mmCIF file of C-alpha atoms (C1' of nucleotides) in Angstrom:
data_model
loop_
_atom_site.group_PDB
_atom_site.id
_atom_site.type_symbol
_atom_site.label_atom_id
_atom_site.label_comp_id
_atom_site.label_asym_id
_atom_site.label_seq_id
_atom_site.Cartn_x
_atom_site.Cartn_y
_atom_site.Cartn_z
ATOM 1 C CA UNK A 1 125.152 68.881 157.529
ATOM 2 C CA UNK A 2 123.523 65.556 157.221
ATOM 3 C CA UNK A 3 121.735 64.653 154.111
ATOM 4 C CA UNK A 4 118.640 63.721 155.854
ATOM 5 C CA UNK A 5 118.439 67.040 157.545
ATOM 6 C CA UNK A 6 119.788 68.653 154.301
ATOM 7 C CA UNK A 7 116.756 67.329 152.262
ATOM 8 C CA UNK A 8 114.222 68.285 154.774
ATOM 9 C CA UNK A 9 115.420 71.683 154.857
ATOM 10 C CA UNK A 10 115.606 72.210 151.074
ATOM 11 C CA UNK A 11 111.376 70.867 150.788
ATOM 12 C CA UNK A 12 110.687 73.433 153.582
ATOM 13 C CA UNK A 13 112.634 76.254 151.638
ATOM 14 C CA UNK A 14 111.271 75.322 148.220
ATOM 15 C CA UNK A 15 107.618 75.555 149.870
ATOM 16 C CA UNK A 16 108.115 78.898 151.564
ATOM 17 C CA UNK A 17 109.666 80.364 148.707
ATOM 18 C CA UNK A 18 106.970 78.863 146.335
ATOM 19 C CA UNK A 19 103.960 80.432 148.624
ATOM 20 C CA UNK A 20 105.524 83.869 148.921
ATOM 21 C CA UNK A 21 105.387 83.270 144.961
ATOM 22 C CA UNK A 22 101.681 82.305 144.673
ATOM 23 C CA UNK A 23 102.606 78.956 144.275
ATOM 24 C CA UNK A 24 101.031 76.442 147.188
ATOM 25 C CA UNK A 25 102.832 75.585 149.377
ATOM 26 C CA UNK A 26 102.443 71.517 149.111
ATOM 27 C CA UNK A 27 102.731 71.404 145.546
ATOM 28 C CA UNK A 28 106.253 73.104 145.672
ATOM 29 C CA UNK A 29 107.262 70.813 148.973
ATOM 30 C CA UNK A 30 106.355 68.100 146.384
ATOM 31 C CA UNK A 31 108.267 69.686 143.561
ATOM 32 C CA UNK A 32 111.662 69.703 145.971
ATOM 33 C CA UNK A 33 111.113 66.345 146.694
ATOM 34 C CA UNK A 34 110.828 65.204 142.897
ATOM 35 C CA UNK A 35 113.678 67.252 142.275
ATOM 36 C CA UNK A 36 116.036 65.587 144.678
ATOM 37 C CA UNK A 37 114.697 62.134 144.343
ATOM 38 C CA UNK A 38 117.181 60.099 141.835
ATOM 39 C CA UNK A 39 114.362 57.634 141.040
ATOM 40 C CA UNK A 40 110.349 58.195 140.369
ATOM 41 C CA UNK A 41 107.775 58.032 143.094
ATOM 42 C CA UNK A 42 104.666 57.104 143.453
ATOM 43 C CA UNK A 43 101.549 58.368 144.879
ATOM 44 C CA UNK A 44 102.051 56.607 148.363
ATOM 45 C CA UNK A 45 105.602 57.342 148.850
ATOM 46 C CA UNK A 46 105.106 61.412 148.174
ATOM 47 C CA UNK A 47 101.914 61.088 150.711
ATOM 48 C CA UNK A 48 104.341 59.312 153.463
ATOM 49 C CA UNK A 49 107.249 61.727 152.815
ATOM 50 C CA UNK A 50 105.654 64.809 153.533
ATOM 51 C CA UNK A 51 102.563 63.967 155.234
ATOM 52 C CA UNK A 52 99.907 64.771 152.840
ATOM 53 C CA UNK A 53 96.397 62.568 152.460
ATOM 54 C CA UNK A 54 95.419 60.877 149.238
ATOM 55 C CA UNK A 55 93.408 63.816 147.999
ATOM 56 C CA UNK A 56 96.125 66.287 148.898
ATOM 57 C CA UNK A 57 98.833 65.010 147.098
ATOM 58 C CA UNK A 58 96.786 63.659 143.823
ATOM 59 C CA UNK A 59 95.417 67.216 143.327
ATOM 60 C CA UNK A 60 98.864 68.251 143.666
ATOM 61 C CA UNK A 61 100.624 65.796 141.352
ATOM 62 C CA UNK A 62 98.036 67.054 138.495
ATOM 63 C CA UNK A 63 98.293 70.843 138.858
ATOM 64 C CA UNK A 64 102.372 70.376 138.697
ATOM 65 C CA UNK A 65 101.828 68.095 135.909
ATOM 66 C CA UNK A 66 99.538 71.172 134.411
ATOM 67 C CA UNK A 67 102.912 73.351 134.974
ATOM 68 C CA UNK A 68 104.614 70.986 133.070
ATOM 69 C CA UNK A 69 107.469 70.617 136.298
ATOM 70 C CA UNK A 70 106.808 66.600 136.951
ATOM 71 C CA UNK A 71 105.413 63.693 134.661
ATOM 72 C CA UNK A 72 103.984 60.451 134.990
ATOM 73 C CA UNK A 73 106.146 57.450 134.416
ATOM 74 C CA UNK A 74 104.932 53.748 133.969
ATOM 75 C CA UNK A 75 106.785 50.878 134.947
ATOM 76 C CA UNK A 76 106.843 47.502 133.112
ATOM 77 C CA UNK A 77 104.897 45.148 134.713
ATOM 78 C CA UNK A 78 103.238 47.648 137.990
ATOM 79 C CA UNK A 79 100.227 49.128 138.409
ATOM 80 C CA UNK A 80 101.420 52.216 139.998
ATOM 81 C CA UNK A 81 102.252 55.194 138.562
ATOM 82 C CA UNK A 82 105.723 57.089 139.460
ATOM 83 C CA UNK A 83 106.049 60.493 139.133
ATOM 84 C CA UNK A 84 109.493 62.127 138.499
ATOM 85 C CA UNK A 85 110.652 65.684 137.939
ATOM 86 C CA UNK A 86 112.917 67.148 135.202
ATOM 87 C CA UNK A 87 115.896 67.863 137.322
ATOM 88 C CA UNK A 88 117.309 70.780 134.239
ATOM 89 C CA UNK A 89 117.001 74.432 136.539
ATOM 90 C CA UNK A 90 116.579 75.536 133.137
ATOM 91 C CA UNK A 91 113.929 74.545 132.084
ATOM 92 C CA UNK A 92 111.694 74.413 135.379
ATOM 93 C CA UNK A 93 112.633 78.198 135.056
ATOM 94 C CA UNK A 94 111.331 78.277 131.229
ATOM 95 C CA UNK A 95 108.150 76.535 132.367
ATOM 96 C CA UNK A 96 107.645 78.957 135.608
ATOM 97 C CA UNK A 97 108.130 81.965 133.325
ATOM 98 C CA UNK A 98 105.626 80.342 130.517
ATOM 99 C CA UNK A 99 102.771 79.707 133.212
ATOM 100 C CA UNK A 100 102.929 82.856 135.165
ATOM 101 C CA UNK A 101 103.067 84.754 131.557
ATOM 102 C CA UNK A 102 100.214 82.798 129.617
ATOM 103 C CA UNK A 103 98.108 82.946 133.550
ATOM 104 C CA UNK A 104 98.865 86.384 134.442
ATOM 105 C CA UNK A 105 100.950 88.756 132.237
ATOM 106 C CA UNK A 106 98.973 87.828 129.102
ATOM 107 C CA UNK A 107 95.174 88.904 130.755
ATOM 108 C CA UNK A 108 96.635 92.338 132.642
ATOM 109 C CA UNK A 109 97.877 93.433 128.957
ATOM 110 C CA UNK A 110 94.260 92.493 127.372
ATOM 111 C CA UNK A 111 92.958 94.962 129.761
ATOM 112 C CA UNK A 112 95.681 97.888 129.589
ATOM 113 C CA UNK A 113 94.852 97.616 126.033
ATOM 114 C CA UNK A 114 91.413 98.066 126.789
ATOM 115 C CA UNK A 115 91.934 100.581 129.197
ATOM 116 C CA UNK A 116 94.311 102.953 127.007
ATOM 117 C CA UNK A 117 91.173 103.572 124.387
ATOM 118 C CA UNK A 118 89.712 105.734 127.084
ATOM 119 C CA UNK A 119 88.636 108.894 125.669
ATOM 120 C CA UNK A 120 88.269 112.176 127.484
ATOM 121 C CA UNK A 121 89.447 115.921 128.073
ATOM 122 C CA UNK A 122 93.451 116.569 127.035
ATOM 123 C CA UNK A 123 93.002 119.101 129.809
ATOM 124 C CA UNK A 124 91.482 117.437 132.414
ATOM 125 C CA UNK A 125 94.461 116.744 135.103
ATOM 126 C CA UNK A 126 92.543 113.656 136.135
ATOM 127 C CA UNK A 127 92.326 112.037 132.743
ATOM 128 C CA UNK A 128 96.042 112.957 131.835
ATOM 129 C CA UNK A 129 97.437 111.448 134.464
ATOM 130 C CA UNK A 130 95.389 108.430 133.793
ATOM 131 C CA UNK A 131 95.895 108.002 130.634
ATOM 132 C CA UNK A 132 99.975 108.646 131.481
ATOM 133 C CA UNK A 133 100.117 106.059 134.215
ATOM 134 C CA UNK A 134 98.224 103.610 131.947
ATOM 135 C CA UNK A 135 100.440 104.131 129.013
ATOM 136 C CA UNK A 136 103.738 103.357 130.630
ATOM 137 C CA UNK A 137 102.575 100.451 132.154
ATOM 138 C CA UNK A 138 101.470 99.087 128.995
ATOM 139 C CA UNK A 139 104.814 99.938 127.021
ATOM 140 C CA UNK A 140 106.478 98.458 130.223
ATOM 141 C CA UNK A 141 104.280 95.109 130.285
ATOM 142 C CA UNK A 142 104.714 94.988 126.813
ATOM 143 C CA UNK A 143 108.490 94.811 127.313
ATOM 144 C CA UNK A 144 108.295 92.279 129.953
ATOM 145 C CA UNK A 145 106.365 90.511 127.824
ATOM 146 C CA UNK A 146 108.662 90.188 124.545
ATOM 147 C CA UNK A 147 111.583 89.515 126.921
ATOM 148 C CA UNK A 148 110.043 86.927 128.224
ATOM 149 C CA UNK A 149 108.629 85.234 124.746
ATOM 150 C CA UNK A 150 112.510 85.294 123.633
ATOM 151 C CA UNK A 151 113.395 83.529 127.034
ATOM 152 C CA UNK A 152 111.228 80.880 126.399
ATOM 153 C CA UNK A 153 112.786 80.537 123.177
ATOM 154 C CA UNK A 154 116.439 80.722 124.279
ATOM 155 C CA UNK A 155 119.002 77.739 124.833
ATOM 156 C CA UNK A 156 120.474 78.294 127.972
ATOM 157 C CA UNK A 157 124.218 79.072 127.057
ATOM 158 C CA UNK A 158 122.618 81.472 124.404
ATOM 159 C CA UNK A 159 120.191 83.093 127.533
ATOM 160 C CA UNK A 160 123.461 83.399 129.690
ATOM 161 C CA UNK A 161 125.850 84.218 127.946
ATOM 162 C CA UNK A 162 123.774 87.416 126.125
ATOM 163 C CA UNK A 163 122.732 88.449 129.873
ATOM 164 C CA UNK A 164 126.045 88.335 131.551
ATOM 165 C CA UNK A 165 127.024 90.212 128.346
ATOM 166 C CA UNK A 166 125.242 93.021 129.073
ATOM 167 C CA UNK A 167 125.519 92.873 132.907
ATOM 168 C CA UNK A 168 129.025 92.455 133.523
ATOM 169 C CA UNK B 1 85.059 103.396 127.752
ATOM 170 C CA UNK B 2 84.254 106.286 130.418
ATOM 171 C CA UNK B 3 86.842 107.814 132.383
ATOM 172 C CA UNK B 4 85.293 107.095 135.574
ATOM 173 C CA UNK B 5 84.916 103.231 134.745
ATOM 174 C CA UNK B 6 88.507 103.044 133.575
ATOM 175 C CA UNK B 7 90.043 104.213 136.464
ATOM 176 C CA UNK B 8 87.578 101.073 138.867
ATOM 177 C CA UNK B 9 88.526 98.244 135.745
ATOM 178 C CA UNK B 10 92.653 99.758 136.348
ATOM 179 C CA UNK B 11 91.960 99.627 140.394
ATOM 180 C CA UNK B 12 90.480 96.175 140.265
ATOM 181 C CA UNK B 13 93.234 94.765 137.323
ATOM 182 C CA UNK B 14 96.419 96.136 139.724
ATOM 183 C CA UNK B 15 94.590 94.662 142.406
ATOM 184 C CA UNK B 16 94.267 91.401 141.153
ATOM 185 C CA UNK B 17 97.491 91.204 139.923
ATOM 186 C CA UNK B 18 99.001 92.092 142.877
ATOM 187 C CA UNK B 19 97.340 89.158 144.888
ATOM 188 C CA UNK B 20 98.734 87.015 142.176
ATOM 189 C CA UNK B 21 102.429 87.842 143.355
ATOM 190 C CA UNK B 22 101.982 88.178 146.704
ATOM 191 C CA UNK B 23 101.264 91.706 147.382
ATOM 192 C CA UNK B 24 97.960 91.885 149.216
ATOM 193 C CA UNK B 25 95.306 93.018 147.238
ATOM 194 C CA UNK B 26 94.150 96.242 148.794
ATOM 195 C CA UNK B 27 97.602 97.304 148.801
ATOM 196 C CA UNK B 28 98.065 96.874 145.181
ATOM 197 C CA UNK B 29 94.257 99.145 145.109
ATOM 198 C CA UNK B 30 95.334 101.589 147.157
ATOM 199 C CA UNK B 31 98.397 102.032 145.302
ATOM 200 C CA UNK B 32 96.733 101.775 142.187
ATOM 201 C CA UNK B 33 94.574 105.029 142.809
ATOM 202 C CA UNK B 34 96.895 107.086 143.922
ATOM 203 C CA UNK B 35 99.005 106.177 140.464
ATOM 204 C CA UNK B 36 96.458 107.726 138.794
ATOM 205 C CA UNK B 37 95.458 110.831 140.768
ATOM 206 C CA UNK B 38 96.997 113.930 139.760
ATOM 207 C CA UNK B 39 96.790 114.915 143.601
ATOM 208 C CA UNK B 40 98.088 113.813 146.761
ATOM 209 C CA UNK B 41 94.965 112.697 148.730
ATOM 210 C CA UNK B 42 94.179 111.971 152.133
ATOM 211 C CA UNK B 43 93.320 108.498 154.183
ATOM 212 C CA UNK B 44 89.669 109.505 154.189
ATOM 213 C CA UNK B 45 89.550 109.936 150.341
ATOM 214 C CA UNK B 46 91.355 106.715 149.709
ATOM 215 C CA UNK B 47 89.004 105.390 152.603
ATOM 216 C CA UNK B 48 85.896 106.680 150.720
ATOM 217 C CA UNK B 49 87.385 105.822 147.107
ATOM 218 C CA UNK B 50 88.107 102.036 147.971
ATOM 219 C CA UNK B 51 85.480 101.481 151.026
ATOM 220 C CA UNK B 52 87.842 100.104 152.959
ATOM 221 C CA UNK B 53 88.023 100.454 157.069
ATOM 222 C CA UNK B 54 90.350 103.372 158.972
ATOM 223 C CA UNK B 55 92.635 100.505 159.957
ATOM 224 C CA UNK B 56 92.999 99.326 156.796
ATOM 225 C CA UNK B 57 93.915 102.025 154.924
ATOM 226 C CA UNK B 58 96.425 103.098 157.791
ATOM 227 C CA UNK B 59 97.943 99.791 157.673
ATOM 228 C CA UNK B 60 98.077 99.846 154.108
ATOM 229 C CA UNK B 61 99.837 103.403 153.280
ATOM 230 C CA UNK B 62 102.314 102.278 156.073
ATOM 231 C CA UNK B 63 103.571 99.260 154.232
ATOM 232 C CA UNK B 64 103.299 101.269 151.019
ATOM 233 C CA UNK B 65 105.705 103.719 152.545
ATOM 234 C CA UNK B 66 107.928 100.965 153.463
ATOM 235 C CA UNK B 67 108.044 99.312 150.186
ATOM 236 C CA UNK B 68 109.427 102.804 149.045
ATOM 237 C CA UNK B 69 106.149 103.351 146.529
ATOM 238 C CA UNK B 70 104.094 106.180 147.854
ATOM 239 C CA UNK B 71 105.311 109.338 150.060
ATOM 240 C CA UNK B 72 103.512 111.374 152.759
ATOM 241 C CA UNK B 73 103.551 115.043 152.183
ATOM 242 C CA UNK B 74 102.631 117.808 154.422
ATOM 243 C CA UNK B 75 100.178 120.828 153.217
ATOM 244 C CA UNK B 76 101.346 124.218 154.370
ATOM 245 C CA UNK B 77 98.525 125.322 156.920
ATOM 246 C CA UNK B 78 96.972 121.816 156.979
ATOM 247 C CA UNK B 79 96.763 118.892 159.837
ATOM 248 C CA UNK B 80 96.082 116.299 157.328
ATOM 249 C CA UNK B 81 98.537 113.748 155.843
ATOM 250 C CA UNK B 82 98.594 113.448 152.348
ATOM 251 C CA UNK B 83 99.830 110.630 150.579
ATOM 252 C CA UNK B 84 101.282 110.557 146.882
ATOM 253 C CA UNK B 85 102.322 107.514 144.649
ATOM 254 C CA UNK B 86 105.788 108.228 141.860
ATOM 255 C CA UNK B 87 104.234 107.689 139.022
ATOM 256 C CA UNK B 88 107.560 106.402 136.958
ATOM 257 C CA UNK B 89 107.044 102.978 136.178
ATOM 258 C CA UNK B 90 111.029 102.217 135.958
ATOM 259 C CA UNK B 91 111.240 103.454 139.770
ATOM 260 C CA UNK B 92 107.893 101.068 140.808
ATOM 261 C CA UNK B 93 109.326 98.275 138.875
ATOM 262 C CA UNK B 94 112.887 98.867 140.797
ATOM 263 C CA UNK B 95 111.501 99.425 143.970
ATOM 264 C CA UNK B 96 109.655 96.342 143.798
ATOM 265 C CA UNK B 97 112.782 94.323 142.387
ATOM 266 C CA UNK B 98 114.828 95.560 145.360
ATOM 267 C CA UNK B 99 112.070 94.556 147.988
ATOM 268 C CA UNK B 100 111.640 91.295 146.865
ATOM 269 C CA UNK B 101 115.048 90.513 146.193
ATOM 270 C CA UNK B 102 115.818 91.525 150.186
ATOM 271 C CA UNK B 103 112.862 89.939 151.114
ATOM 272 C CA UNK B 104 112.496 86.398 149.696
ATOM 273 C CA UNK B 105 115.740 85.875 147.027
ATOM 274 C CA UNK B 106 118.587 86.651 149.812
ATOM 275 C CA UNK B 107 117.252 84.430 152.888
ATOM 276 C CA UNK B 108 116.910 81.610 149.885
ATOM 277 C CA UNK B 109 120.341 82.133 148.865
ATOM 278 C CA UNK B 110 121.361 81.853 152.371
ATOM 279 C CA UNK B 111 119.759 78.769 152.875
ATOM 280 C CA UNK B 112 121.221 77.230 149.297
ATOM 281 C CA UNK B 113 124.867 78.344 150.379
ATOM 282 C CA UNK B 114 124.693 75.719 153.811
ATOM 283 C CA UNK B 115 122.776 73.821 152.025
ATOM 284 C CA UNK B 116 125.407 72.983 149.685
ATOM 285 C CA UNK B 117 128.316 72.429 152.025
ATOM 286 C CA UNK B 118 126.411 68.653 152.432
ATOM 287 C CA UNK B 119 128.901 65.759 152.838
ATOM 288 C CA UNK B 120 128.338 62.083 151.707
ATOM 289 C CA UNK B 121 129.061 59.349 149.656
ATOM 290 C CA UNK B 122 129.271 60.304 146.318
ATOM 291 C CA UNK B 123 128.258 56.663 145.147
ATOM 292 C CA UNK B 124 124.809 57.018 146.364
ATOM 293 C CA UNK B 125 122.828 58.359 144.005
ATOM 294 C CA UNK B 126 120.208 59.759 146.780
ATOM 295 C CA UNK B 127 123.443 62.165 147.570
ATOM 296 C CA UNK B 128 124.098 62.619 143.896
ATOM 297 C CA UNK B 129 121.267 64.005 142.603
ATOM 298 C CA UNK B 130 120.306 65.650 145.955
ATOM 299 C CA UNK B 131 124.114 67.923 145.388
ATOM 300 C CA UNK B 132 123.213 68.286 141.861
ATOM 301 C CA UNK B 133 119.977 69.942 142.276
ATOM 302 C CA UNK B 134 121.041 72.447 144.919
ATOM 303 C CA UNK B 135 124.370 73.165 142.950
ATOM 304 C CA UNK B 136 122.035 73.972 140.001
ATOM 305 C CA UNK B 137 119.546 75.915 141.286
ATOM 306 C CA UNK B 138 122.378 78.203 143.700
ATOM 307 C CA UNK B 139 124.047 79.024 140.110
ATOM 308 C CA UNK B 140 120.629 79.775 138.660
ATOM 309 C CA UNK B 141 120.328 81.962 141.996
ATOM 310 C CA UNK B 142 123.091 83.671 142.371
ATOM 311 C CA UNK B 143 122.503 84.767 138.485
ATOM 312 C CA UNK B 144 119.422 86.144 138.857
ATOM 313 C CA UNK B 145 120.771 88.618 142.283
ATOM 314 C CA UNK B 146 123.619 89.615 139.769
ATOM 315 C CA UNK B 147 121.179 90.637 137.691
ATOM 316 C CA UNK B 148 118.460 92.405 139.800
ATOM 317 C CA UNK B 149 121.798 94.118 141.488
ATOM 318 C CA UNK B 150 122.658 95.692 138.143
ATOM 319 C CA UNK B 151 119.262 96.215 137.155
ATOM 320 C CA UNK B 152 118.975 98.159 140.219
ATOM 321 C CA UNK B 153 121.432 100.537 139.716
ATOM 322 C CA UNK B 154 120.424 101.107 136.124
ATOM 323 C CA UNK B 155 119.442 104.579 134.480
ATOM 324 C CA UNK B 156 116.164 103.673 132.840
ATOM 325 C CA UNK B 157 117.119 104.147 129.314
ATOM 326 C CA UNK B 158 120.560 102.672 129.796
ATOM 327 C CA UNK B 159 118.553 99.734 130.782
ATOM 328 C CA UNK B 160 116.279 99.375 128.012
ATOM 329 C CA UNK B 161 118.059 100.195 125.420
ATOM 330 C CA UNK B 162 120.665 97.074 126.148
ATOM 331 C CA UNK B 163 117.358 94.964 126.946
ATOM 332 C CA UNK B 164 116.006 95.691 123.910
ATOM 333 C CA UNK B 165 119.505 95.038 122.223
ATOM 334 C CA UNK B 166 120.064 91.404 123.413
ATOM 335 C CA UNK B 167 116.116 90.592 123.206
ATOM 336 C CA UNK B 168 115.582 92.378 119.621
ATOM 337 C "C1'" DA C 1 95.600 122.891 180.283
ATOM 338 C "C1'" DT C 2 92.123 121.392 177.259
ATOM 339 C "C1'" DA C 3 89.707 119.838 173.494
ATOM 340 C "C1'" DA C 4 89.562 119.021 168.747
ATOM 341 C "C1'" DA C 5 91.705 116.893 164.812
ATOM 342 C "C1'" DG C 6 94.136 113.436 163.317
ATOM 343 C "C1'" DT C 7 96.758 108.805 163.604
ATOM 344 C "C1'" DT C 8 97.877 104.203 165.270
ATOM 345 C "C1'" DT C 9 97.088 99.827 167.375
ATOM 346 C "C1'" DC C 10 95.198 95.367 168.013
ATOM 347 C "C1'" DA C 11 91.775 91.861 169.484
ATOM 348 C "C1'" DA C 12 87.842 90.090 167.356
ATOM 349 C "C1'" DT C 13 85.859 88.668 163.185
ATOM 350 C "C1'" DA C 14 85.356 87.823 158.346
ATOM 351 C "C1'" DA C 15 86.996 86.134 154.114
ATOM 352 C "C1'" DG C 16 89.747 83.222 151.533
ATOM 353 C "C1'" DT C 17 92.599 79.151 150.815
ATOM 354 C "C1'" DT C 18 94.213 74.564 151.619
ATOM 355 C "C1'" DT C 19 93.681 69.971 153.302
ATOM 356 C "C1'" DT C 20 91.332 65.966 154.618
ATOM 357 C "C1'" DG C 21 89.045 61.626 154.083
ATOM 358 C "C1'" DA C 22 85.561 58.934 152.711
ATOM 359 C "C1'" DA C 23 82.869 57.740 148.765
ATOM 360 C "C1'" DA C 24 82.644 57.193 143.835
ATOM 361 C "C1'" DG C 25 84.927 56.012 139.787
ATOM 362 C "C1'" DT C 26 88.200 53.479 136.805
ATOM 363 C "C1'" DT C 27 91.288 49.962 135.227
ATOM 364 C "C1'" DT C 28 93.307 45.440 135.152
ATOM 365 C "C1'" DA C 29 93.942 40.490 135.882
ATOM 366 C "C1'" DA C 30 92.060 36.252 136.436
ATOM 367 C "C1'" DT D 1 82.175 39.335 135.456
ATOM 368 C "C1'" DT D 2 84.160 40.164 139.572
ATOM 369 C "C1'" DA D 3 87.043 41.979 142.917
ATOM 370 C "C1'" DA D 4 91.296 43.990 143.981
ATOM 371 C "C1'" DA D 5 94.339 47.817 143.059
ATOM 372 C "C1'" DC D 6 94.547 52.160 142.186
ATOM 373 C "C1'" DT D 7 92.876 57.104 141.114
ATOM 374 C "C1'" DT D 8 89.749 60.970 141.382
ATOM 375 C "C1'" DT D 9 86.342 63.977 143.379
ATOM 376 C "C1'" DC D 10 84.320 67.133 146.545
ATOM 377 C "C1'" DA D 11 81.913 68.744 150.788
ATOM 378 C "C1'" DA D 12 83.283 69.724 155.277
ATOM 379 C "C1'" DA D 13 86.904 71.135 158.453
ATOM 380 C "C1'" DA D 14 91.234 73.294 159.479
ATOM 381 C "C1'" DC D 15 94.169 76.755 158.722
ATOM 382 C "C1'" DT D 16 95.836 81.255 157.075
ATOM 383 C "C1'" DT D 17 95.454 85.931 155.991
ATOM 384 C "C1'" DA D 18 92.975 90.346 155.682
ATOM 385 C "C1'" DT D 19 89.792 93.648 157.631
ATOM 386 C "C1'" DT D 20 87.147 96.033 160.883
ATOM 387 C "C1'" DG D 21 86.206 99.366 164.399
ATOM 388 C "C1'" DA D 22 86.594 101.082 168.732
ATOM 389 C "C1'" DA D 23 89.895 102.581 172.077
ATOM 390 C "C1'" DA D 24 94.347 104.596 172.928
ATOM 391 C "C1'" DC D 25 97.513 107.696 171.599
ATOM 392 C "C1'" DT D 26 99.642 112.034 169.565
ATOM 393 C "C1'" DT D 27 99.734 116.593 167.939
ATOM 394 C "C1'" DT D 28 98.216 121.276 167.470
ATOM 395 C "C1'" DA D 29 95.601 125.543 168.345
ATOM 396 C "C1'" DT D 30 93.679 128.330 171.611
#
DNA sequence: ATAAAGTTTCAATAAGTTTTGAAAGTTTAA
DNA sequence: TTAAACTTTCAAAACTTATTGAAACTTTAT
């Protein structure tokens, strides 16, 4: 395969696989092509390469920056600014997992919390299997949840090495 | 907090956190009430419960079905379909793994395999980096199916208890 | 064979999300 | 201070996805 044809199939991957994930679609397309660019970009460049307006790719550019996946680079002497991604798998998988936890994990075990100080009849069929159902998703979440806070923690070899331990 | 208001904040919570990961939203509901109903119940009831249209619903407990999270089950004496949800939170996680893992990981690592068979010069750096990134992320890849594969064929507390070992 | 009960389909429509582009805002150099 | 270079905002438009509801279909009891 050519490398031209290589790259445009990775950005079209990166963005299905990011919108299946709740992740827009543009914003990962820019992501892939950060992440096989060996030099910064700027603003212009990203717009021409995948055929985004102005708007489009600025709001982009600042909600990955929000992820922490790309940052802003200045160059001596230019105006512009270049973008550029951190190319470590790694840690763009640290940074996924720390978002989607602090956005969504973190709110959904506020409310199971909440939701397991429900009071009612021990012999009601309906509340027992409420109260079950809540209860193991909480302990569940929960477990998720301290997994992932010793992820974000981990050095890689550590993370790898303890895994493939354990899953042979 | 009242029974009855639980059960619509647990509804509306599963709901919204199933739009955040790509599950549609009144699949995550529908699947949500029937987690916490002791009974089976029929597509009127979860029509009534949720106000949702005929269509819907049908739609809905089909592609429930098919992600392998409710059942249909048959009343002696009775036309009507019932529909029931397994309430064991290690099976609903697993299901869930093994859909999305058929669904979105394996066409990705598909795509990462040709990608990576790529020729060039390995003196430009736009080949470089482009090989390093796709190398990177196909080991990241392939790690994660070894896991989910083992993780699916896990006994629940075989499962957490070496979880719970590595991640202490 | 018929009609009643129940289920499925799908074109039209509604709701939600993303993208555009032009205008407003900001920064820098001279 | 001015104007050129660049960045940000946001309302309107385009696009995508979900939902409705009525018609078609299937099954069962008589």
């Amino acid at each position: 395969m050519e490398l031209a044809a290589a790259k445009l199939k990775f950005i079209e991957a990166w963005g299905k696989l990011g919108s299946e994930w709740g992740i827009n679609r543009t914003m990962a397309q820019v992501h892939a092509l950060l992440l096989i660019s060996p030099e910064a970009l700027t603003t212009e460049e990203i717009m021409e390469n995948l055929s985004i307006s102005r708007g489009n790719a600025n709001m982009t550019l600042r909600d990955l920056i929000g992820w922490g996946l790309i940052e802003k680079q200045h160059k001596a002497g230019e105006r512009k600014e270049y973008f550029f991604a951190d190319k470590d798998v790694w840690n763009i998988a640290r940074q996924v997992a720390k978002e989607r936890k602090k956005r969504e994990l973190e709110p959904v075990l506020k409310i199971l919390t909440e939701l397991s100080t429900v009071e009612g009849d021990e012999k009601d069929p309906e509340f027992k299997t409420f109260k079950k159902s809540v209860n193991d998703i909480n302990k569940l979440a929960n477990n998720v949840d301290k997994t992932l806070e010793t992820m974000l923690k981990a050095e890689e070899n550590w993370f790898w090495s303890s895994v493939l331990k354990v899953f042979k």
